mmCIF file of C-alpha atoms in Angstrom:
data_model
loop_
_atom_site.group_PDB
_atom_site.id
_atom_site.type_symbol
_atom_site.label_atom_id
_atom_site.label_comp_id
_atom_site.label_asym_id
_atom_site.label_seq_id
_atom_site.Cartn_x
_atom_site.Cartn_y
_atom_site.Cartn_z
ATOM 1 C CA UNK A 1 -10.519 49.157 -25.680
ATOM 2 C CA UNK A 2 -8.945 45.788 -24.935
ATOM 3 C CA UNK A 3 -5.626 45.300 -23.161
ATOM 4 C CA UNK A 4 -3.634 42.154 -22.425
ATOM 5 C CA UNK A 5 -4.009 40.717 -18.931
ATOM 6 C CA UNK A 6 -0.720 40.738 -16.962
ATOM 7 C CA UNK A 7 -2.043 38.808 -13.970
ATOM 8 C CA UNK A 8 -5.044 37.110 -12.427
ATOM 9 C CA UNK A 9 -7.006 37.366 -9.185
ATOM 10 C CA UNK A 10 -8.449 34.380 -7.313
ATOM 11 C CA UNK A 11 -12.006 34.939 -6.090
ATOM 12 C CA UNK A 12 -12.883 31.390 -5.123
ATOM 13 C CA UNK A 13 -12.483 31.941 -1.375
ATOM 14 C CA UNK A 14 -14.674 33.530 1.260
ATOM 15 C CA UNK A 15 -14.577 37.276 1.979
ATOM 16 C CA UNK A 16 -15.767 36.964 5.590
ATOM 17 C CA UNK A 17 -12.743 37.412 7.950
ATOM 18 C CA UNK A 18 -13.933 34.815 10.485
ATOM 19 C CA UNK A 19 -14.543 32.225 7.750
ATOM 20 C CA UNK A 20 -11.177 32.987 6.149
ATOM 21 C CA UNK A 21 -9.350 32.320 9.415
ATOM 22 C CA UNK A 22 -11.241 29.075 9.968
ATOM 23 C CA UNK A 23 -10.487 27.928 6.410
ATOM 24 C CA UNK A 24 -6.836 28.913 6.816
ATOM 25 C CA UNK A 25 -6.451 26.766 9.949
ATOM 26 C CA UNK A 26 -8.343 23.850 8.378
ATOM 27 C CA UNK A 27 -6.401 23.845 5.093
ATOM 28 C CA UNK A 28 -3.089 24.377 6.892
ATOM 29 C CA UNK A 29 -3.721 21.321 9.084
ATOM 30 C CA UNK A 30 -4.724 19.249 6.037
ATOM 31 C CA UNK A 31 -1.624 20.375 4.151
ATOM 32 C CA UNK A 32 0.728 19.630 7.065
ATOM 33 C CA UNK A 33 -0.890 16.216 7.588
ATOM 34 C CA UNK A 34 -0.488 15.481 3.858
ATOM 35 C CA UNK A 35 3.181 16.445 3.933
ATOM 36 C CA UNK A 36 3.841 14.428 7.087
ATOM 37 C CA UNK A 37 2.026 11.327 5.819
ATOM 38 C CA UNK A 38 3.741 11.211 2.436
ATOM 39 C CA UNK A 39 7.195 12.079 3.796
ATOM 40 C CA UNK A 40 6.797 9.308 6.396
ATOM 41 C CA UNK A 41 5.753 6.867 3.657
ATOM 42 C CA UNK A 42 8.782 7.828 1.540
ATOM 43 C CA UNK A 43 11.080 7.462 4.553
ATOM 44 C CA UNK A 44 9.662 4.017 5.383
ATOM 45 C CA UNK A 45 10.036 2.758 1.797
ATOM 46 C CA UNK A 46 13.546 4.143 1.289
ATOM 47 C CA UNK A 47 15.005 2.952 4.613
ATOM 48 C CA UNK A 48 13.376 -0.485 4.973
ATOM 49 C CA UNK A 49 14.887 -3.240 2.819
ATOM 50 C CA UNK A 50 11.653 -5.282 3.084
ATOM 51 C CA UNK A 51 9.912 -2.600 1.011
ATOM 52 C CA UNK A 52 12.446 -2.528 -1.840
ATOM 53 C CA UNK A 53 10.082 -4.153 -4.341
ATOM 54 C CA UNK A 54 8.262 -2.970 -7.496
ATOM 55 C CA UNK A 55 4.977 -2.346 -5.660
ATOM 56 C CA UNK A 56 6.601 -0.004 -3.153
ATOM 57 C CA UNK A 57 8.779 1.621 -5.813
ATOM 58 C CA UNK A 58 5.609 2.723 -7.609
ATOM 59 C CA UNK A 59 4.077 3.694 -4.271
ATOM 60 C CA UNK A 60 7.047 5.984 -3.556
ATOM 61 C CA UNK A 61 6.444 7.694 -6.912
ATOM 62 C CA UNK A 62 2.799 8.152 -5.913
ATOM 63 C CA UNK A 63 3.898 9.712 -2.617
ATOM 64 C CA UNK A 64 6.149 12.144 -4.520
ATOM 65 C CA UNK A 65 3.203 13.195 -6.690
ATOM 66 C CA UNK A 66 1.033 13.594 -3.602
ATOM 67 C CA UNK A 67 3.669 15.949 -2.195
ATOM 68 C CA UNK A 68 3.872 17.940 -5.434
ATOM 69 C CA UNK A 69 0.157 18.328 -6.192
ATOM 70 C CA UNK A 70 -0.938 20.238 -3.035
ATOM 71 C CA UNK A 71 2.382 22.114 -2.812
ATOM 72 C CA UNK A 72 1.649 23.721 -6.180
ATOM 73 C CA UNK A 73 -1.709 25.172 -5.086
ATOM 74 C CA UNK A 74 -2.192 25.182 -1.293
ATOM 75 C CA UNK A 75 0.544 27.683 -0.190
ATOM 76 C CA UNK A 76 -0.862 30.347 -2.526
ATOM 77 C CA UNK A 77 -4.356 29.613 -1.264
ATOM 78 C CA UNK A 78 -3.187 29.921 2.368
ATOM 79 C CA UNK A 79 -1.545 33.254 1.541
ATOM 80 C CA UNK A 80 -4.781 34.477 -0.008
ATOM 81 C CA UNK A 81 -6.739 33.467 3.099
ATOM 82 C CA UNK A 82 -4.352 34.960 5.647
ATOM 83 C CA UNK A 83 -2.860 37.974 3.836
ATOM 84 C CA UNK A 84 -5.663 38.610 1.335
ATOM 85 C CA UNK A 85 -3.048 38.545 -1.422
ATOM 86 C CA UNK A 86 -5.104 36.901 -4.155
ATOM 87 C CA UNK A 87 -3.125 38.140 -7.146
ATOM 88 C CA UNK A 88 -0.882 35.916 -9.255
ATOM 89 C CA UNK A 89 1.240 36.971 -12.223
ATOM 90 C CA UNK A 90 0.672 35.575 -15.706
ATOM 91 C CA UNK A 91 3.972 33.658 -15.504
ATOM 92 C CA UNK A 92 3.130 32.377 -12.020
ATOM 93 C CA UNK A 93 -0.273 31.204 -13.201
ATOM 94 C CA UNK A 94 1.331 29.461 -16.186
ATOM 95 C CA UNK A 95 3.849 27.672 -13.927
ATOM 96 C CA UNK A 96 1.144 26.643 -11.453
ATOM 97 C CA UNK A 97 -1.073 25.343 -14.259
ATOM 98 C CA UNK A 98 1.764 23.379 -15.899
ATOM 99 C CA UNK A 99 2.929 21.814 -12.615
ATOM 100 C CA UNK A 100 -0.564 20.806 -11.515
ATOM 101 C CA UNK A 101 -1.600 19.253 -14.846
ATOM 102 C CA UNK A 102 1.758 17.427 -14.997
ATOM 103 C CA UNK A 103 1.240 15.978 -11.506
ATOM 104 C CA UNK A 104 -2.378 14.975 -12.160
ATOM 105 C CA UNK A 105 -1.573 13.443 -15.552
ATOM 106 C CA UNK A 106 1.410 11.512 -14.220
ATOM 107 C CA UNK A 107 -0.677 10.139 -11.339
ATOM 108 C CA UNK A 108 -3.381 8.900 -13.731
ATOM 109 C CA UNK A 109 -0.821 6.848 -15.687
ATOM 110 C CA UNK A 110 1.015 5.751 -12.548
ATOM 111 C CA UNK A 111 -2.190 4.282 -11.108
ATOM 112 C CA UNK A 112 -2.650 2.314 -14.358
ATOM 113 C CA UNK A 113 0.937 0.991 -14.081
ATOM 114 C CA UNK A 114 0.283 0.007 -10.464
ATOM 115 C CA UNK A 115 -2.826 -1.899 -11.592
ATOM 116 C CA UNK A 116 -0.701 -3.835 -14.122
ATOM 117 C CA UNK A 117 1.809 -4.571 -11.344
ATOM 118 C CA UNK A 118 -0.980 -6.028 -9.162
ATOM 119 C CA UNK A 119 -2.264 -8.083 -12.122
ATOM 120 C CA UNK A 120 1.136 -9.746 -12.614
ATOM 121 C CA UNK A 121 1.532 -10.282 -8.849
ATOM 122 C CA UNK A 122 -1.847 -12.035 -8.508
ATOM 123 C CA UNK A 123 -2.165 -13.840 -11.858
ATOM 124 C CA UNK A 124 1.490 -14.760 -12.452
ATOM 125 C CA UNK A 125 3.135 -14.869 -9.006
ATOM 126 C CA UNK A 126 5.949 -17.241 -10.034
ATOM 127 C CA UNK A 127 6.917 -15.093 -13.015
ATOM 128 C CA UNK A 128 6.494 -11.812 -11.151
ATOM 129 C CA UNK A 129 10.211 -11.203 -10.316
ATOM 130 C CA UNK A 130 11.268 -11.800 -13.926
ATOM 131 C CA UNK A 131 8.377 -9.913 -15.588
ATOM 132 C CA UNK A 132 8.357 -6.841 -13.332
ATOM 133 C CA UNK A 133 12.115 -6.381 -13.245
ATOM 134 C CA UNK A 134 14.018 -3.406 -11.884
ATOM 135 C CA UNK A 135 14.707 -2.196 -15.427
ATOM 136 C CA UNK A 136 11.011 -2.419 -16.382
ATOM 137 C CA UNK A 137 9.983 -0.560 -13.219
ATOM 138 C CA UNK A 138 12.410 2.268 -13.999
ATOM 139 C CA UNK A 139 11.169 2.482 -17.592
ATOM 140 C CA UNK A 140 7.505 2.468 -16.567
ATOM 141 C CA UNK A 141 8.048 5.144 -13.918
ATOM 142 C CA UNK A 142 10.074 7.289 -16.319
ATOM 143 C CA UNK A 143 7.390 6.795 -18.985
ATOM 144 C CA UNK A 144 4.574 7.937 -16.698
ATOM 145 C CA UNK A 145 6.476 11.100 -15.743
ATOM 146 C CA UNK A 146 7.374 11.803 -19.386
ATOM 147 C CA UNK A 147 3.797 11.351 -20.628
ATOM 148 C CA UNK A 148 2.480 13.507 -17.779
ATOM 149 C CA UNK A 149 4.908 16.315 -18.624
ATOM 150 C CA UNK A 150 4.207 16.144 -22.370
ATOM 151 C CA UNK A 151 0.454 16.101 -21.721
ATOM 152 C CA UNK A 152 0.807 19.152 -19.459
ATOM 153 C CA UNK A 153 2.967 20.936 -22.037
ATOM 154 C CA UNK A 154 0.264 20.444 -24.671
ATOM 155 C CA UNK A 155 -2.589 21.602 -22.416
ATOM 156 C CA UNK A 156 -0.633 24.592 -21.104
ATOM 157 C CA UNK A 157 0.336 25.737 -24.603
ATOM 158 C CA UNK A 158 -3.281 25.432 -25.765
ATOM 159 C CA UNK A 159 -4.620 27.474 -22.833
ATOM 160 C CA UNK A 160 -1.954 30.165 -22.432
ATOM 161 C CA UNK A 161 -1.689 31.053 -26.117
ATOM 162 C CA UNK A 162 -5.290 32.276 -25.934
ATOM 163 C CA UNK A 163 -6.000 35.988 -25.612
ATOM 164 C CA UNK A 164 -6.861 37.270 -22.129
ATOM 165 C CA UNK A 165 -8.006 40.866 -22.398
ATOM 166 C CA UNK A 166 -11.130 41.227 -20.293
ATOM 167 C CA UNK A 167 -11.950 40.114 -16.735
ATOM 168 C CA UNK A 168 -9.024 38.545 -14.904
ATOM 169 C CA UNK A 169 -10.841 37.080 -11.889
ATOM 170 C CA UNK A 170 -10.458 33.290 -11.676
ATOM 171 C CA UNK A 171 -13.400 31.538 -10.038
ATOM 172 C CA UNK A 172 -11.104 29.042 -8.343
ATOM 173 C CA UNK A 173 -8.285 28.956 -5.795
ATOM 174 C CA UNK A 174 -5.655 28.007 -8.409
ATOM 175 C CA UNK A 175 -5.059 28.296 -12.168
ATOM 176 C CA UNK A 176 -7.065 25.481 -13.744
ATOM 177 C CA UNK A 177 -8.210 24.789 -17.311
ATOM 178 C CA UNK A 178 -12.015 25.384 -17.056
ATOM 179 C CA UNK A 179 -11.924 28.809 -15.317
ATOM 180 C CA UNK A 180 -9.105 30.033 -17.585
ATOM 181 C CA UNK A 181 -11.029 29.030 -20.712
ATOM 182 C CA UNK A 182 -14.023 30.937 -19.331
ATOM 183 C CA UNK A 183 -11.898 34.129 -19.075
ATOM 184 C CA UNK A 184 -10.494 34.067 -22.612
ATOM 185 C CA UNK A 185 -11.737 36.736 -25.009
ATOM 186 C CA UNK A 186 -10.854 34.662 -28.092
ATOM 187 C CA UNK A 187 -12.610 31.623 -29.512
ATOM 188 C CA UNK A 188 -11.859 28.497 -27.470
ATOM 189 C CA UNK A 189 -13.976 25.938 -29.314
ATOM 190 C CA UNK A 190 -11.182 24.377 -31.394
ATOM 191 C CA UNK A 191 -8.789 24.172 -28.447
ATOM 192 C CA UNK A 192 -11.502 22.779 -26.205
ATOM 193 C CA UNK A 193 -12.049 19.960 -28.687
ATOM 194 C CA UNK A 194 -8.327 19.169 -28.731
ATOM 195 C CA UNK A 195 -8.166 19.256 -24.907
ATOM 196 C CA UNK A 196 -11.223 16.986 -24.620
ATOM 197 C CA UNK A 197 -9.867 14.609 -27.258
ATOM 198 C CA UNK A 198 -6.400 14.311 -25.706
ATOM 199 C CA UNK A 199 -7.712 14.074 -22.137
ATOM 200 C CA UNK A 200 -10.370 11.576 -23.222
ATOM 201 C CA UNK A 201 -7.970 9.319 -25.138
ATOM 202 C CA UNK A 202 -5.194 9.343 -22.554
ATOM 203 C CA UNK A 203 -7.546 9.161 -19.565
ATOM 204 C CA UNK A 204 -9.709 6.406 -21.052
ATOM 205 C CA UNK A 205 -6.662 4.332 -22.086
ATOM 206 C CA UNK A 206 -5.289 4.494 -18.535
ATOM 207 C CA UNK A 207 -8.745 3.694 -17.158
ATOM 208 C CA UNK A 208 -9.205 0.746 -19.556
ATOM 209 C CA UNK A 209 -5.803 -0.693 -18.592
ATOM 210 C CA UNK A 210 -6.756 -0.446 -14.926
ATOM 211 C CA UNK A 211 -10.210 -2.020 -15.424
ATOM 212 C CA UNK A 212 -8.868 -4.846 -17.606
ATOM 213 C CA UNK A 213 -6.151 -5.608 -15.039
ATOM 214 C CA UNK A 214 -8.734 -5.930 -12.275
ATOM 215 C CA UNK A 215 -11.046 -8.028 -14.458
ATOM 216 C CA UNK A 216 -8.214 -10.521 -14.964
ATOM 217 C CA UNK A 217 -7.471 -10.425 -11.236
ATOM 218 C CA UNK A 218 -11.133 -11.167 -10.447
ATOM 219 C CA UNK A 219 -11.252 -14.044 -12.973
ATOM 220 C CA UNK A 220 -8.062 -15.496 -11.515
ATOM 221 C CA UNK A 221 -9.503 -15.351 -7.994
ATOM 222 C CA UNK A 222 -12.728 -17.057 -9.129
ATOM 223 C CA UNK A 223 -10.773 -19.747 -10.984
ATOM 224 C CA UNK A 224 -8.600 -20.647 -8.008
ATOM 225 C CA UNK A 225 -11.380 -20.660 -5.399
ATOM 226 C CA UNK A 226 -8.894 -21.553 -2.676
ATOM 227 C CA UNK A 227 -9.311 -20.758 1.045
ATOM 228 C CA UNK A 228 -8.138 -17.278 1.993
ATOM 229 C CA UNK A 229 -7.639 -16.182 -1.627
ATOM 230 C CA UNK A 230 -10.256 -13.418 -1.343
ATOM 231 C CA UNK A 231 -8.618 -11.947 1.750
ATOM 232 C CA UNK A 232 -5.146 -12.124 0.217
ATOM 233 C CA UNK A 233 -6.265 -10.539 -3.061
ATOM 234 C CA UNK A 234 -8.213 -7.788 -1.299
ATOM 235 C CA UNK A 235 -5.268 -6.968 0.964
ATOM 236 C CA UNK A 236 -3.073 -6.823 -2.142
ATOM 237 C CA UNK A 237 -5.394 -4.797 -4.391
ATOM 238 C CA UNK A 238 -7.994 -3.173 -2.118
ATOM 239 C CA UNK A 239 -5.893 -0.128 -1.242
ATOM 240 C CA UNK A 240 -4.999 0.573 -4.855
ATOM 241 C CA UNK A 241 -8.581 0.099 -6.054
ATOM 242 C CA UNK A 242 -9.849 2.569 -3.434
ATOM 243 C CA UNK A 243 -7.342 5.210 -4.538
ATOM 244 C CA UNK A 244 -8.145 4.594 -8.226
ATOM 245 C CA UNK A 245 -11.903 5.066 -7.763
ATOM 246 C CA UNK A 246 -11.447 8.275 -5.755
ATOM 247 C CA UNK A 247 -8.860 9.870 -8.040
ATOM 248 C CA UNK A 248 -10.254 8.826 -11.431
ATOM 249 C CA UNK A 249 -13.785 9.853 -10.509
ATOM 250 C CA UNK A 250 -12.857 13.369 -9.428
ATOM 251 C CA UNK A 251 -10.399 14.105 -12.277
ATOM 252 C CA UNK A 252 -12.756 12.851 -14.995
ATOM 253 C CA UNK A 253 -15.544 15.037 -13.589
ATOM 254 C CA UNK A 254 -13.212 18.054 -13.823
ATOM 255 C CA UNK A 255 -11.430 17.704 -17.162
ATOM 256 C CA UNK A 256 -13.301 15.320 -19.478
ATOM 257 C CA UNK A 257 -16.368 17.487 -20.153
ATOM 258 C CA UNK A 258 -17.324 20.561 -22.195
ATOM 259 C CA UNK A 259 -16.692 24.048 -20.790
ATOM 260 C CA UNK A 260 -20.379 25.046 -20.882
ATOM 261 C CA UNK A 261 -20.962 22.615 -17.989
ATOM 262 C CA UNK A 262 -18.434 24.520 -15.858
ATOM 263 C CA UNK A 263 -19.802 25.396 -12.423
ATOM 264 C CA UNK A 264 -17.435 27.357 -10.113
ATOM 265 C CA UNK A 265 -18.971 26.148 -6.846
ATOM 266 C CA UNK A 266 -19.172 22.476 -7.840
ATOM 267 C CA UNK A 267 -15.721 22.486 -9.426
ATOM 268 C CA UNK A 268 -14.133 23.964 -6.309
ATOM 269 C CA UNK A 269 -15.480 21.072 -4.238
ATOM 270 C CA UNK A 270 -14.405 18.441 -6.794
ATOM 271 C CA UNK A 271 -10.938 19.977 -7.214
ATOM 272 C CA UNK A 272 -10.395 19.910 -3.449
ATOM 273 C CA UNK A 273 -11.184 16.188 -3.482
ATOM 274 C CA UNK A 274 -8.375 15.265 -5.871
ATOM 275 C CA UNK A 275 -6.094 18.223 -5.060
ATOM 276 C CA UNK A 276 -6.158 18.031 -1.248
ATOM 277 C CA UNK A 277 -8.167 15.068 0.036
ATOM 278 C CA UNK A 278 -6.691 12.330 -2.192
ATOM 279 C CA UNK A 279 -3.036 13.199 -1.375
ATOM 280 C CA UNK A 280 -4.001 13.171 2.317
ATOM 281 C CA UNK A 281 -5.826 9.821 2.117
ATOM 282 C CA UNK A 282 -3.336 7.917 -0.059
ATOM 283 C CA UNK A 283 -0.669 7.314 2.634
ATOM 284 C CA UNK A 284 -3.394 6.578 5.193
ATOM 285 C CA UNK A 285 -5.101 4.035 2.918
ATOM 286 C CA UNK A 286 -1.861 2.249 2.037
ATOM 287 C CA UNK A 287 -0.419 2.250 5.556
ATOM 288 C CA UNK A 288 -3.602 1.176 7.359
ATOM 289 C CA UNK A 289 -4.214 -1.782 5.011
ATOM 290 C CA UNK A 290 -0.599 -2.921 4.779
ATOM 291 C CA UNK A 291 1.194 -4.669 7.635
ATOM 292 C CA UNK A 292 4.619 -4.274 6.032
ATOM 293 C CA UNK A 293 4.217 -0.507 5.734
ATOM 294 C CA UNK A 294 2.942 -0.226 9.309
ATOM 295 C CA UNK A 295 5.947 -2.187 10.610
ATOM 296 C CA UNK A 296 8.329 -0.046 8.556
ATOM 297 C CA UNK A 297 6.709 3.159 9.853
ATOM 298 C CA UNK A 298 7.099 1.919 13.434
ATOM 299 C CA UNK A 299 10.807 1.278 12.804
ATOM 300 C CA UNK A 300 11.232 4.762 11.308
ATOM 301 C CA UNK A 301 9.465 6.376 14.273
ATOM 302 C CA UNK A 302 11.525 4.380 16.757
ATOM 303 C CA UNK A 303 14.748 5.504 15.023
ATOM 304 C CA UNK A 304 13.645 9.121 15.150
#
């Protein structure tokens, strides 16, 4: 006696009332800080003419993604903690899944584009304005968003065309690929292979582009061996490299692996790292290590 599932229930949060309230306050503060940090970064970049350059154009796209990613998942999680409303409709779960995978996929490719931008800035500084032109920046940004959306469309179609007819309790605080595959009552092996193949190829290509860019940057620094070059290069690339290591590490651990290694408790921790902590840290990392951004933020605050 099987029937189609019309909705899902999140069970990845604590049942103890006192813990729920504590988690609600904690996650609400993190979410508000994330929103404030990224909105401030966007305001500084858009209003300060000194920051109208390719590097900050890509950084503004990153800030937009860091606004989108937690907004897709955190409000529903806060509602579940405060109101105990843990249910989500099938359509709502599909929309949440599509939006999250689109944001994560776009950010992976955007970080690779930002690595290429830093490579040209360090290795070919005289040619930088002509190589990384306004038209190329627009095309690269549009390409990252397009690939992220197409990647999400493929993954969402593979997951939500499965049959869900048994348990509908998701061991997570949002609709993600591994817990949804675990709930399906139809065979998922073929689709898992496609998901792993696509995620592996796209993720590894973005990762290779990033690594190769930084290898060339390192070789260029070693070849010059001029005073202050290490400090200048680290101030230029250190922030981006920190974000890359944090984001790539957590997303690869979540998506590029077989479903039989799925662990609800471990995956909840890892997903919070890239879904909540990374969007919070990105504006802090870039603003604290960048004098131009700090000056622009001071001007924005003084205007307000």
